[in-house]
Amino acid sequence: MSTEPRTIRLRAPDNWHAHFRDGPMLDFLVPVFLDSGWRRRIVAMPNITPPVLTGERAVWYRDALLARARAHDPATTFEPVMTIQITESTTGDTVSEARALGVGLGKVYPFMVTTHSGNGVQDYDRIYPALEAAEEVGLVVQFHGEHPSDDIEGLNKEAGFTAILDRIRARFPKLRLTMEHITSRAAVDWVKAQDENVGASITVHHLFTTVDDVLGYSKASGGLMRVHCGCKPQPKWRDDRAALNEIALSGHPRFFYGGDDAAHLRRRKENEGSACGVWNTMAALPLLVDLFDRENKLDRLDPFLSEFGARFYGYDVSAESLTLVEEPWRVPAEVEAPGMGDTVVPMCAGETLKWRVQA
Ligand code: DOR
Ligand code: ZN
């Protein structure tokens, strides 16, 4: 009998939603993405400081990302996909200029719902000039789907946001848009009911956790709230998680992987106010392989990771590959963030996972 561990070969996966940050955090994070198997195409979110609001700034950010990647691996084929943030001040010209400079996506944050969203949208009618230009030049718009109104309670904000999207769709039917990091059955059902111009990204943490993990109701939490599981939109109920699992495993071509990898220094998470975000970069691929394997759906993992998103956004499907080995791998309890006098705590910190990414 062979004692060789099982291996799985995937197409090099894409990640349609990730945060690389800026300054020393950027230097730290780019190599972690590459070493964790995210070596090909990654969408770089614009909520850095100052934010990416123009094509020119996106080009600067892309060059910064590429320089870090090439310093780490001179042969890298890493391809950052650039975004600009669309705010109430974004003009149609800004959108067209960004598109001409190679920016593929626009990202819309609701006001004051998440990290660096003080410039987010309160009145969605005010982004219509930008959406009109996006529809015309073919910029795909990613929405953080949570309603900014204080009248809608936190766990209902995602379902409430579909009313805003219904209005946008009625006005701009040819606009290609996504609902990002969806967390609820309501969002799954809404996206399913749309046409081919609407997609959705799903993170690994929303496939695995519920609100009980964040609030410390699961036995494993020992009764303590777990801020490192906290993000926006927050994980919801078990039925919502089941809906996300069903759709991700079903091979529906408008649902694809976007990790929302959102590292924050420990002191920003373990504080009176805790920054939103799960740092899942290292654990994501081992967890996804395990999930699809347990459900006997490994053949559906490749399309979820590297085909459906590429098709939706209009990119070629990667010809490269990535291998994972079925060998126990312990996720570090924390990782030092060089030059920042602190660490970052990864998803599944200290846990042993079944699969590891081959170097
Ligand atoms: O949890 C989150 N973290 N959600 C977001 O929308 C932003 C992200 C971040 O930048 O930290
Ligand atoms: Zn995000």
Short mmCIF file of C-alpha atoms and ligand atoms in Angstrom, two decimals:
data_model
loop_
_atom_site.label_atom_id
_atom_site.label_comp_id
_atom_site.label_asym_id
_atom_site.label_seq_id
_atom_site.Cartn_x
_atom_site.Cartn_y
_atom_site.Cartn_z
CA MET A 1 0.00 0.00 0.00
CA SER A 2 1.28 3.40 -0.91
CA THR A 3 2.11 5.80 1.91
CA GLU A 4 2.44 8.77 -0.40
CA PRO A 5 0.11 11.57 0.72
CA ARG A 6 -2.75 12.49 -1.58
CA THR A 7 -2.19 15.59 -3.71
CA ILE A 8 -4.58 17.81 -5.60
CA ARG A 9 -3.63 19.93 -8.54
CA LEU A 10 -5.68 23.08 -9.13
CA ARG A 11 -5.48 25.80 -11.70
CA ALA A 12 -3.65 28.73 -10.10
CA PRO A 13 -6.51 30.30 -8.14
CA ASP A 14 -7.76 33.85 -8.54
CA ASN A 15 -8.94 35.94 -5.62
CA TRP A 16 -11.54 38.51 -6.63
CA HIS A 17 -11.40 40.57 -3.43
CA ALA A 18 -8.37 41.18 -1.20
CA HIS A 19 -6.80 43.89 0.94
CA PHE A 20 -3.06 44.48 0.54
CA ARG A 21 -3.01 47.68 2.64
CA ASP A 22 -0.18 50.21 2.32
CA GLY A 23 3.14 51.15 3.97
CA PRO A 24 4.95 48.41 5.91
CA MET A 25 1.80 46.25 5.94
CA LEU A 26 1.98 46.07 2.12
CA ASP A 27 5.62 44.90 2.30
CA PHE A 28 4.55 42.24 4.76
CA LEU A 29 1.39 41.02 3.05
CA VAL A 30 2.39 40.59 -0.61
CA PRO A 31 4.85 37.74 0.11
CA VAL A 32 2.29 36.03 2.35
CA PHE A 33 -0.24 36.00 -0.50
CA LEU A 34 2.29 34.45 -2.89
CA ASP A 35 3.54 31.88 -0.36
CA SER A 36 -0.01 30.88 0.53
CA GLY A 37 -0.86 29.93 -3.05
CA TRP A 38 -2.38 33.22 -4.24
CA ARG A 39 0.14 33.71 -7.01
CA ARG A 40 -1.93 34.69 -10.02
CA ARG A 41 -4.71 37.23 -10.15
CA ILE A 42 -5.83 39.17 -7.09
CA VAL A 43 -8.20 42.12 -6.91
CA ALA A 44 -6.61 44.87 -4.81
CA MET A 45 -9.19 46.78 -2.80
CA PRO A 46 -8.91 50.58 -2.84
CA ASN A 47 -9.52 51.42 0.84
CA ILE A 48 -5.92 52.37 1.60
CA THR A 49 -4.74 55.77 2.88
CA PRO A 50 -5.24 57.95 0.92
CA PRO A 51 -7.79 55.84 -0.96
CA VAL A 52 -7.51 54.80 -4.61
CA LEU A 53 -9.97 57.20 -6.20
CA THR A 54 -8.41 57.66 -9.65
CA GLY A 55 -6.78 55.63 -12.38
CA GLU A 56 -3.50 57.39 -11.69
CA ARG A 57 -3.46 56.26 -8.07
CA ALA A 58 -4.45 52.75 -9.13
CA VAL A 59 -1.44 52.63 -11.46
CA TRP A 60 0.80 53.75 -8.59
CA TYR A 61 -0.69 51.03 -6.37
CA ARG A 62 -0.35 48.35 -9.05
CA ASP A 63 3.33 49.21 -9.53
CA ALA A 64 3.87 49.09 -5.75
CA LEU A 65 2.25 45.64 -5.59
CA LEU A 66 4.23 44.33 -8.57
CA ALA A 67 7.51 45.64 -7.16
CA ARG A 68 6.90 43.80 -3.85
CA ALA A 69 5.94 40.60 -5.70
CA ARG A 70 8.98 40.71 -7.99
CA ALA A 71 11.30 41.36 -5.06
CA HIS A 72 9.93 38.22 -3.44
CA ASP A 73 9.89 36.08 -6.58
CA PRO A 74 11.54 37.44 -9.74
CA ALA A 75 9.64 34.89 -11.89
CA THR A 76 6.23 35.78 -10.49
CA THR A 77 3.20 35.87 -12.78
CA PHE A 78 1.15 37.71 -10.13
CA GLU A 79 -1.35 40.05 -11.78
CA PRO A 80 -3.00 42.59 -9.51
CA VAL A 81 -6.45 43.58 -10.76
CA MET A 82 -6.92 47.22 -9.95
CA THR A 83 -9.96 48.97 -8.49
CA ILE A 84 -10.94 52.54 -7.88
CA GLN A 85 -13.33 53.44 -5.11
CA ILE A 86 -16.53 55.05 -6.35
CA THR A 87 -17.81 57.73 -3.97
CA GLU A 88 -20.48 60.41 -4.22
CA SER A 89 -17.76 62.68 -5.68
CA THR A 90 -16.63 60.33 -8.47
CA THR A 91 -17.33 61.81 -11.90
CA GLY A 92 -18.06 59.94 -15.10
CA ASP A 93 -14.74 61.22 -16.49
CA THR A 94 -12.84 59.77 -13.55
CA VAL A 95 -14.39 56.39 -14.32
CA SER A 96 -13.60 56.56 -18.04
CA GLU A 97 -10.03 57.71 -17.40
CA ALA A 98 -9.47 54.90 -14.91
CA ARG A 99 -10.79 52.34 -17.39
CA ALA A 100 -8.45 53.72 -20.08
CA LEU A 101 -5.54 53.23 -17.66
CA GLY A 102 -6.40 49.55 -17.25
CA VAL A 103 -8.51 49.68 -14.09
CA GLY A 104 -11.01 46.83 -14.30
CA LEU A 105 -13.27 47.42 -11.34
CA GLY A 106 -14.96 50.04 -9.22
CA LYS A 107 -15.76 49.45 -5.56
CA VAL A 108 -18.59 51.07 -3.64
CA TYR A 109 -18.55 51.17 0.17
CA PRO A 110 -21.53 52.19 2.27
CA PHE A 111 -20.88 55.11 4.61
CA MET A 112 -19.30 54.21 7.96
CA VAL A 113 -20.02 50.51 7.87
CA THR A 114 -16.48 49.14 7.69
CA THR A 115 -12.73 49.91 7.61
CA HIS A 116 -11.97 53.34 6.09
CA SER A 117 -15.50 53.95 4.85
CA GLY A 118 -15.91 57.52 6.10
CA ASN A 119 -15.95 58.50 2.42
CA GLY A 120 -18.57 55.84 1.65
CA VAL A 121 -21.95 56.38 0.04
CA GLN A 122 -25.05 57.55 1.91
CA ASP A 123 -27.21 58.52 -1.06
CA TYR A 124 -26.85 56.02 -3.91
CA ASP A 125 -28.51 58.37 -6.40
CA ARG A 126 -25.36 60.45 -6.14
CA ILE A 127 -23.18 57.76 -7.69
CA TYR A 128 -25.41 57.46 -10.76
CA PRO A 129 -23.08 59.58 -12.97
CA ALA A 130 -20.22 57.19 -12.12
CA LEU A 131 -22.43 54.13 -12.70
CA GLU A 132 -23.59 55.48 -16.02
CA ALA A 133 -19.97 55.83 -17.16
CA ALA A 134 -19.13 52.38 -15.75
CA GLU A 135 -21.97 50.83 -17.72
CA GLU A 136 -20.73 52.58 -20.85
CA VAL A 137 -17.00 51.78 -20.61
CA GLY A 138 -17.46 48.30 -19.14
CA LEU A 139 -16.06 48.88 -15.66
CA VAL A 140 -17.51 46.19 -13.38
CA VAL A 141 -18.78 47.61 -10.09
CA GLN A 142 -18.36 45.70 -6.84
CA PHE A 143 -20.76 46.64 -4.06
CA HIS A 144 -20.16 46.15 -0.38
CA GLY A 145 -23.76 45.10 0.12
CA GLU A 146 -24.81 46.57 3.44
CA HIS A 147 -27.39 49.32 3.79
CA PRO A 148 -25.86 52.47 5.32
CA SER A 149 -29.02 53.55 7.14
CA ASP A 150 -28.96 53.33 10.95
CA ASP A 151 -32.63 52.40 10.71
CA ILE A 152 -31.64 48.97 9.39
CA GLU A 153 -30.02 46.80 12.04
CA GLY A 154 -26.59 45.28 11.39
CA LEU A 155 -27.53 41.70 10.62
CA ASN A 156 -30.31 42.89 8.31
CA LYS A 157 -28.17 45.35 6.40
CA GLU A 158 -27.25 42.93 3.63
CA ALA A 159 -30.80 41.81 2.89
CA GLY A 160 -31.84 45.49 3.07
CA PHE A 161 -29.22 46.45 0.50
CA THR A 162 -30.93 44.47 -2.27
CA ALA A 163 -33.54 47.25 -2.46
CA ILE A 164 -30.77 49.70 -3.40
CA LEU A 165 -29.45 47.25 -5.98
CA ASP A 166 -32.93 46.74 -7.45
CA ARG A 167 -33.12 50.47 -8.15
CA ILE A 168 -29.64 50.51 -9.66
CA ARG A 169 -30.44 47.52 -11.85
CA ALA A 170 -33.66 49.10 -13.08
CA ARG A 171 -31.76 52.22 -14.08
CA PHE A 172 -28.59 50.56 -15.45
CA PRO A 173 -29.59 47.09 -16.69
CA LYS A 174 -26.34 46.57 -18.64
CA LEU A 175 -24.07 47.53 -15.76
CA ARG A 176 -22.07 44.51 -14.64
CA LEU A 177 -22.03 44.40 -10.88
CA THR A 178 -21.24 42.10 -8.00
CA MET A 179 -22.46 41.82 -4.47
CA GLU A 180 -19.29 41.29 -2.50
CA HIS A 181 -18.58 38.79 0.30
CA ILE A 182 -22.21 37.73 0.60
CA THR A 183 -23.29 36.28 3.92
CA SER A 184 -27.00 35.50 3.73
CA ARG A 185 -29.58 33.30 2.04
CA ALA A 186 -31.34 36.54 1.07
CA ALA A 187 -28.29 37.66 -0.91
CA VAL A 188 -27.85 34.25 -2.55
CA ASP A 189 -31.49 34.27 -3.65
CA TRP A 190 -31.31 37.84 -4.89
CA VAL A 191 -28.18 37.22 -6.99
CA LYS A 192 -29.57 33.95 -8.38
CA ALA A 193 -32.70 35.77 -9.54
CA GLN A 194 -30.69 38.30 -11.60
CA ASP A 195 -29.35 37.91 -15.15
CA GLU A 196 -25.80 37.34 -16.41
CA ASN A 197 -24.73 40.89 -15.49
CA VAL A 198 -24.81 40.15 -11.76
CA GLY A 199 -22.35 38.03 -9.79
CA ALA A 200 -21.31 37.53 -6.19
CA SER A 201 -18.13 36.75 -4.33
CA ILE A 202 -17.96 34.41 -1.35
CA THR A 203 -15.20 34.31 1.29
CA VAL A 204 -13.85 31.27 3.08
CA HIS A 205 -14.75 32.61 6.52
CA HIS A 206 -18.40 33.04 5.61
CA LEU A 207 -18.44 29.42 4.41
CA PHE A 208 -17.13 28.26 7.79
CA THR A 209 -18.35 30.58 10.55
CA THR A 210 -21.61 31.95 11.94
CA VAL A 211 -22.44 34.81 14.24
CA ASP A 212 -21.99 32.41 17.17
CA ASP A 213 -18.28 32.16 16.40
CA VAL A 214 -17.90 35.92 16.56
CA LEU A 215 -19.99 36.32 19.70
CA GLY A 216 -18.37 33.40 21.48
CA TYR A 217 -21.34 31.07 21.75
CA SER A 218 -19.61 28.04 20.25
CA LYS A 219 -18.06 25.67 22.79
CA ALA A 220 -14.67 26.07 21.11
CA SER A 221 -14.63 29.76 22.02
CA GLY A 222 -14.72 29.02 25.76
CA GLY A 223 -17.37 31.69 26.20
CA LEU A 224 -15.12 34.45 24.86
CA MET A 225 -15.98 36.71 21.96
CA ARG A 226 -13.59 36.14 19.08
CA VAL A 227 -12.71 39.43 17.49
CA HIS A 228 -10.48 37.76 14.93
CA CYS A 229 -13.62 36.18 13.39
CA GLY A 230 -15.30 39.59 13.20
CA CYS A 231 -15.72 41.29 9.84
CA LYS A 232 -18.26 43.23 7.80
CA PRO A 233 -20.65 41.96 6.77
CA GLN A 234 -20.66 39.82 9.92
CA PRO A 235 -21.28 36.10 9.52
CA LYS A 236 -24.99 35.30 9.94
CA TRP A 237 -27.05 32.27 11.01
CA ARG A 238 -26.47 28.60 10.25
CA ASP A 239 -29.14 28.63 7.56
CA ASP A 240 -27.34 31.50 5.82
CA ARG A 241 -24.04 29.65 5.98
CA ALA A 242 -25.81 26.58 4.56
CA ALA A 243 -27.08 28.67 1.64
CA LEU A 244 -23.54 29.90 0.92
CA ASN A 245 -22.17 26.37 1.06
CA GLU A 246 -24.91 25.04 -1.22
CA ILE A 247 -24.36 27.68 -3.87
CA ALA A 248 -20.53 27.51 -3.75
CA LEU A 249 -20.62 23.72 -4.08
CA SER A 250 -23.33 23.77 -6.75
CA GLY A 251 -21.14 25.06 -9.56
CA HIS A 252 -23.28 28.13 -10.24
CA PRO A 253 -21.17 30.26 -12.61
CA ARG A 254 -22.10 33.64 -11.10
CA PHE A 255 -20.77 32.80 -7.62
CA PHE A 256 -16.99 32.79 -7.23
CA TYR A 257 -14.24 33.16 -4.67
CA GLY A 258 -13.26 36.53 -3.24
CA GLY A 259 -11.45 36.16 0.07
CA ASP A 260 -11.78 39.64 1.52
CA ASP A 261 -8.40 38.90 3.12
CA ALA A 262 -8.35 41.72 5.66
CA ALA A 263 -5.30 41.79 7.91
CA HIS A 264 -5.26 44.15 10.88
CA LEU A 265 -2.55 44.43 13.52
CA ARG A 266 -3.41 42.68 16.76
CA ARG A 267 -3.65 45.98 18.61
CA ARG A 268 -6.26 47.18 16.11
CA LYS A 269 -8.33 44.02 16.63
CA GLU A 270 -7.90 43.48 20.38
CA ASN A 271 -9.00 46.87 21.49
CA GLU A 272 -11.99 48.73 22.81
CA GLY A 273 -13.08 49.16 19.21
CA SER A 274 -12.09 46.21 17.06
CA ALA A 275 -11.27 46.67 13.36
CA CYS A 276 -13.35 44.53 11.00
CA GLY A 277 -11.66 41.84 8.97
CA VAL A 278 -10.54 38.22 8.92
CA TRP A 279 -6.99 37.45 7.83
CA ASN A 280 -7.66 34.24 5.96
CA THR A 281 -4.85 34.35 3.35
CA MET A 282 -2.91 31.40 4.76
CA ALA A 283 -5.76 29.09 5.77
CA ALA A 284 -8.10 29.69 2.82
CA LEU A 285 -6.89 27.17 0.25
CA PRO A 286 -6.35 24.28 2.72
CA LEU A 287 -9.83 24.91 4.15
CA LEU A 288 -11.50 25.11 0.74
CA VAL A 289 -9.88 21.89 -0.47
CA ASP A 290 -11.02 20.15 2.70
CA LEU A 291 -14.57 21.47 2.37
CA PHE A 292 -15.01 20.48 -1.29
CA ASP A 293 -13.29 17.14 -0.65
CA ARG A 294 -15.58 16.27 2.29
CA GLU A 295 -18.60 17.01 0.11
CA ASN A 296 -17.17 14.93 -2.75
CA LYS A 297 -17.21 17.98 -5.00
CA LEU A 298 -13.50 18.54 -5.64
CA ASP A 299 -14.26 18.90 -9.36
CA ARG A 300 -16.26 22.04 -8.54
CA LEU A 301 -13.41 23.76 -6.67
CA ASP A 302 -11.36 24.72 -9.72
CA PRO A 303 -14.24 26.56 -11.42
CA PHE A 304 -15.19 28.32 -8.17
CA LEU A 305 -11.61 29.49 -7.68
CA SER A 306 -10.29 30.17 -11.12
CA GLU A 307 -12.91 30.02 -13.84
CA PHE A 308 -16.25 31.59 -12.92
CA GLY A 309 -14.76 34.87 -11.72
CA ALA A 310 -12.41 35.16 -14.68
CA ARG A 311 -15.32 34.61 -17.08
CA PHE A 312 -17.54 37.09 -15.26
CA TYR A 313 -14.90 39.82 -15.18
CA GLY A 314 -13.70 39.14 -18.72
CA TYR A 315 -10.24 37.68 -18.06
CA ASP A 316 -8.62 34.55 -19.47
CA VAL A 317 -8.64 31.41 -17.36
CA SER A 318 -5.23 30.72 -15.86
CA ALA A 319 -3.02 28.13 -17.53
CA GLU A 320 -0.83 27.71 -14.45
CA SER A 321 -1.36 25.27 -11.64
CA LEU A 322 -1.05 24.90 -7.89
CA THR A 323 -0.64 21.72 -5.86
CA LEU A 324 -1.88 21.02 -2.35
CA VAL A 325 -0.74 18.02 -0.33
CA GLU A 326 -2.85 16.17 2.22
CA GLU A 327 -0.45 16.63 5.12
CA PRO A 328 -1.20 18.15 8.53
CA TRP A 329 -0.23 21.79 8.62
CA ARG A 330 -0.39 23.97 11.69
CA VAL A 331 -1.48 27.55 11.16
CA PRO A 332 0.74 29.85 13.25
CA ALA A 333 -0.90 31.38 16.32
CA GLU A 334 0.23 34.80 15.11
CA VAL A 335 2.67 36.19 12.55
CA GLU A 336 5.08 39.02 13.22
CA ALA A 337 4.46 42.10 11.10
CA PRO A 338 8.01 43.38 10.51
CA GLY A 339 8.70 46.97 11.47
CA MET A 340 5.27 47.40 13.06
CA GLY A 341 6.04 46.15 16.56
CA ASP A 342 3.04 43.84 16.49
CA THR A 343 1.62 40.65 15.02
CA VAL A 344 -1.37 39.64 12.91
CA VAL A 345 -3.57 36.72 13.98
CA PRO A 346 -4.62 34.46 11.09
CA MET A 347 -7.87 32.60 10.59
CA CYS A 348 -7.64 29.19 12.34
CA ALA A 349 -4.70 30.46 14.44
CA GLY A 350 -2.93 27.56 16.12
CA GLU A 351 -5.18 24.94 14.49
CA THR A 352 -3.94 22.02 12.46
CA LEU A 353 -5.46 21.83 8.97
CA LYS A 354 -5.53 18.73 6.77
CA TRP A 355 -3.98 20.19 3.65
CA ARG A 356 -1.01 22.40 2.89
CA VAL A 357 -0.01 24.41 -0.16
CA GLN A 358 3.05 23.03 -1.90
CA ALA A 359 5.90 25.55 -2.09
O1 DOR B 1 -14.31 43.00 7.34
C1 DOR B 1 -13.99 43.81 6.48
N1 DOR B 1 -12.72 44.29 6.42
N2 DOR B 1 -14.91 44.23 5.61
C2 DOR B 1 -14.65 45.21 4.75
O2 DOR B 1 -15.52 45.58 4.02
C3 DOR B 1 -13.34 45.89 4.74
C4 DOR B 1 -12.29 45.06 5.31
C5 DOR B 1 -11.05 45.86 5.67
O3 DOR B 1 -10.59 46.65 4.86
O4 DOR B 1 -10.51 45.65 6.76
ZN ZN B 2 -13.10 43.91 1.58
#
